[in-house]
Coordinates of N, CA and C in Angstrom, one line a residue:
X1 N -0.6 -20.4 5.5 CA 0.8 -20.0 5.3 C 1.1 -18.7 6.1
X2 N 1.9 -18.7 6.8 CA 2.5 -18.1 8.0 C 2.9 -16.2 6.7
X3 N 3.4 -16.9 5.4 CA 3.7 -15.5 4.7 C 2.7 -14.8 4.5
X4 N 1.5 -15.2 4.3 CA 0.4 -14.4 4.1 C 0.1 -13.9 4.8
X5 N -0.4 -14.5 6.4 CA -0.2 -13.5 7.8 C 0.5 -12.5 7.6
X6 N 2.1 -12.7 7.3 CA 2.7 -11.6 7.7 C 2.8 -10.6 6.6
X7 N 2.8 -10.9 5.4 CA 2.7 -9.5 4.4 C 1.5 -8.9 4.6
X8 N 0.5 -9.3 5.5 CA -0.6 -8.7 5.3 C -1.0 -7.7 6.6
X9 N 0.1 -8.1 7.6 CA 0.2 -7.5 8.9 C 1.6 -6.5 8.7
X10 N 2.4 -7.0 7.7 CA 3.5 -5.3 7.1 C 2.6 -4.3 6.4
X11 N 1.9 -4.6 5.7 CA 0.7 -3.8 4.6 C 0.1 -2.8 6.1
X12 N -0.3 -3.7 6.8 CA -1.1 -2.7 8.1 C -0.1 -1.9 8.8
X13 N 1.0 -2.8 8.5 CA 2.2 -2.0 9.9 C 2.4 -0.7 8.8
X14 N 2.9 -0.6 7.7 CA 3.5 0.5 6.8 C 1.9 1.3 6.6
X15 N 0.7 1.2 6.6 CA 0.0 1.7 6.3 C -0.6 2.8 7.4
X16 N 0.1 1.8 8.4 CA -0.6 3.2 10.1 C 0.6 4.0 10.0
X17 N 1.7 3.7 9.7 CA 3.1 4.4 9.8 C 2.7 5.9 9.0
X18 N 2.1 5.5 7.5 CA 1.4 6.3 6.7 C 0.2 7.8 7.5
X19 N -0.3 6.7 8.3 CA -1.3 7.2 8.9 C -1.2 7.8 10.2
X20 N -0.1 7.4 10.7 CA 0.4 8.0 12.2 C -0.6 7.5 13.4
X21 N -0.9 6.1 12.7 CA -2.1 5.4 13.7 C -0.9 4.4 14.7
X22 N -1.1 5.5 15.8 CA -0.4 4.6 16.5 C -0.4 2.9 17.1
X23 N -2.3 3.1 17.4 CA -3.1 1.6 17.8 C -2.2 0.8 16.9
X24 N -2.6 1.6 14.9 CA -2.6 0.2 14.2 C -0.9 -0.1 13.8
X25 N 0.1 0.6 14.4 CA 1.7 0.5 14.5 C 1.6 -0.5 15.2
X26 N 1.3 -0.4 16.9 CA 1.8 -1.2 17.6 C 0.7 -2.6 17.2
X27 N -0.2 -2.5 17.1 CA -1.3 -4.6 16.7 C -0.3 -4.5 15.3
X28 N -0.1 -4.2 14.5 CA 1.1 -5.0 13.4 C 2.4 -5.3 13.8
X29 N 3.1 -4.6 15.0 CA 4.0 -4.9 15.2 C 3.9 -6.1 16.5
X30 N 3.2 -6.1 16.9 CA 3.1 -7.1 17.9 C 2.8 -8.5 16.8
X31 N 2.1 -8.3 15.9 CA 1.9 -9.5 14.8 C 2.7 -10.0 14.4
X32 N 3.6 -9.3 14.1 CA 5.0 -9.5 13.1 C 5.9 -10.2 14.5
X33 N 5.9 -10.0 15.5 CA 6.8 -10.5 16.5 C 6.5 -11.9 16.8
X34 N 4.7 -12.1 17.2 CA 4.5 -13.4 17.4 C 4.2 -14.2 16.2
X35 N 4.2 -13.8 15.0 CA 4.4 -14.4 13.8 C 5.8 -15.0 13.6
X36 N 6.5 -14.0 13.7 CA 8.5 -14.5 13.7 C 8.3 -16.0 14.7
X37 N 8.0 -15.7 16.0 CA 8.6 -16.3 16.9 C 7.7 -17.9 16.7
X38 N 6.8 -17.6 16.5 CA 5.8 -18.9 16.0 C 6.0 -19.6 14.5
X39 N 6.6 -18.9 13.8 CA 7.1 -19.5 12.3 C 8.5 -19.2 12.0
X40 N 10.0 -19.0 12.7 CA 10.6 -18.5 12.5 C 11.7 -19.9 11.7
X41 N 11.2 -20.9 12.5 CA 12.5 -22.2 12.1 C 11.3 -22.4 10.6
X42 N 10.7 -22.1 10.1 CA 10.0 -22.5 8.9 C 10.0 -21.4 7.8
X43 N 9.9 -20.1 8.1 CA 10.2 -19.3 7.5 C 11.7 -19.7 6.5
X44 N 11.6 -18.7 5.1 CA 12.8 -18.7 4.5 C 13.9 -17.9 5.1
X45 N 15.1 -18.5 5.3 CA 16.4 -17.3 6.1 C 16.1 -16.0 5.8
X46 N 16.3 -15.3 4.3 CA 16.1 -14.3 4.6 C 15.3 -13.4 5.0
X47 N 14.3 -14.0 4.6 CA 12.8 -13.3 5.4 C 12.6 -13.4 7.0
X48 N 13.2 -14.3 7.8 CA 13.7 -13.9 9.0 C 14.6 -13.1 8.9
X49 N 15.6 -13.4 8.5 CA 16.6 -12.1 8.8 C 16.0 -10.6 8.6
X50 N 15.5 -10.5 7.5 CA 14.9 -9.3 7.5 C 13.5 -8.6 9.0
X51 N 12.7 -9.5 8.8 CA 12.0 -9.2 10.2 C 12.7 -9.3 11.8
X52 N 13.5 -10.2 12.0 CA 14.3 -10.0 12.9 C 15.1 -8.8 13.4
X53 N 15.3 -7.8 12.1 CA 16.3 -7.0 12.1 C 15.2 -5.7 11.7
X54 N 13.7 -6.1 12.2 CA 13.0 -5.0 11.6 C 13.3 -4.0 10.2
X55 N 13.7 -4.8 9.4 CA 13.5 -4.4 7.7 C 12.4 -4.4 7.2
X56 N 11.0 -4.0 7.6 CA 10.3 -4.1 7.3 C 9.9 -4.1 5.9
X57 N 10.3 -3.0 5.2 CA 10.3 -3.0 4.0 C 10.9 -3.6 3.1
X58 N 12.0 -4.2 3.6 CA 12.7 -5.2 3.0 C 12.3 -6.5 3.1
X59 N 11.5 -6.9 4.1 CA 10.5 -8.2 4.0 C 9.3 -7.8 3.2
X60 N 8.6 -6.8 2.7 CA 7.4 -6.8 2.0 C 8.6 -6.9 0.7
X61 N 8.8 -6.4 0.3 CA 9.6 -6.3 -1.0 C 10.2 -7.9 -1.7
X62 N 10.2 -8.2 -0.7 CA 10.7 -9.8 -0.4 C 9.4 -11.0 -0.9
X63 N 8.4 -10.4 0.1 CA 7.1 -11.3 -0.3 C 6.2 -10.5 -1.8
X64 N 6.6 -9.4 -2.1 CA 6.1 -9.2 -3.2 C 5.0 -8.4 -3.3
X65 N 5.2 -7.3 -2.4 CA 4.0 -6.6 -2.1 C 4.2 -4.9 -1.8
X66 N 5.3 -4.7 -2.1 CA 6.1 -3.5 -2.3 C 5.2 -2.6 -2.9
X67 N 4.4 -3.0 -4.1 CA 3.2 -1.6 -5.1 C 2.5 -1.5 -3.9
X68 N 2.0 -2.3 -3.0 CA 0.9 -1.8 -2.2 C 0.9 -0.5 -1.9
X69 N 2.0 -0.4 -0.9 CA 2.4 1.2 -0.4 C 3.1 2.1 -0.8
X70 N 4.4 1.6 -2.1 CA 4.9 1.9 -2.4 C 6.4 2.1 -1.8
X71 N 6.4 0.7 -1.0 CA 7.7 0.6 -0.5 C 8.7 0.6 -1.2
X72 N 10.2 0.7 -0.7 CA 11.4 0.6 -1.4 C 12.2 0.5 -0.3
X73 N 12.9 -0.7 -0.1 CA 13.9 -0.6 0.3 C 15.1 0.6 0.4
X74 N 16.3 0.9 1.0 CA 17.4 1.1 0.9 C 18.4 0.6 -0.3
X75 N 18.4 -0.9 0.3 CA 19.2 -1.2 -0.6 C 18.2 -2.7 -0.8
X76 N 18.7 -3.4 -2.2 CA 18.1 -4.7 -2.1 C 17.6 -5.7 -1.6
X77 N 16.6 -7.0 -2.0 CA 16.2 -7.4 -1.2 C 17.3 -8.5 -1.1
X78 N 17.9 -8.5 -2.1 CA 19.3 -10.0 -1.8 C 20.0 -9.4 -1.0
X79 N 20.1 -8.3 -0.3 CA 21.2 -8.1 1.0 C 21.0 -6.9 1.9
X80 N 22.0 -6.6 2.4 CA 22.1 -5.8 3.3 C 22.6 -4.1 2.5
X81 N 22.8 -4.0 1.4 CA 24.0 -3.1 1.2 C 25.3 -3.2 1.0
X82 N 25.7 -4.5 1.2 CA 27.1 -4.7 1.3 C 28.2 -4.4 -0.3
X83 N 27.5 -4.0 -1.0 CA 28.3 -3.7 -2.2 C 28.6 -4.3 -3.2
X84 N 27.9 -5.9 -3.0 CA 28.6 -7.0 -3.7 C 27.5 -6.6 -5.3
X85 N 28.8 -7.4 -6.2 CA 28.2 -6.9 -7.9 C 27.8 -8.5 -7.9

């Protein structure tokens, strides 16, 4: 499963961010790109939208892995912010 890859390659991406490892920023982020582009028409919409739009944290939040690092979105994972009740 294409989600596993990738929550597991945001875990590394948010974890060098943590760490200021640049090597392990850019091999997650390069992961995340040919992951999108190789599973993008299979992927759930919003979980592309979110990686597309580099929300990273908003795609781990999404796959359910948010305690890892202790991510938090901005705003939700059902949207953008837009304000809707």
């Amino acid at each position: 499963m294409p989600e596993t890859k990738i929550k597991a390659a945001l875990i590394r991406l948010l974890a060098g961010i943590k760490n200021s490892d640049g090597g392990a920023i850019s091999s997650a982020l390069s992961e995340l790109d040919d992951l999108l582009a190789a599973h993008q028409a299979t992927l759930h919409p919003q979980l592309a939208h979110f990686l597309a739009g580099r929300s990273y944290a908003k795609a781990l939040v999404y796959l359910g892995g948010a305690d890892e690092l202790g991510a938090r979105p901005a705003s939700p994972p059902g949207g953008c912010g837009g304000g809707h009740e």
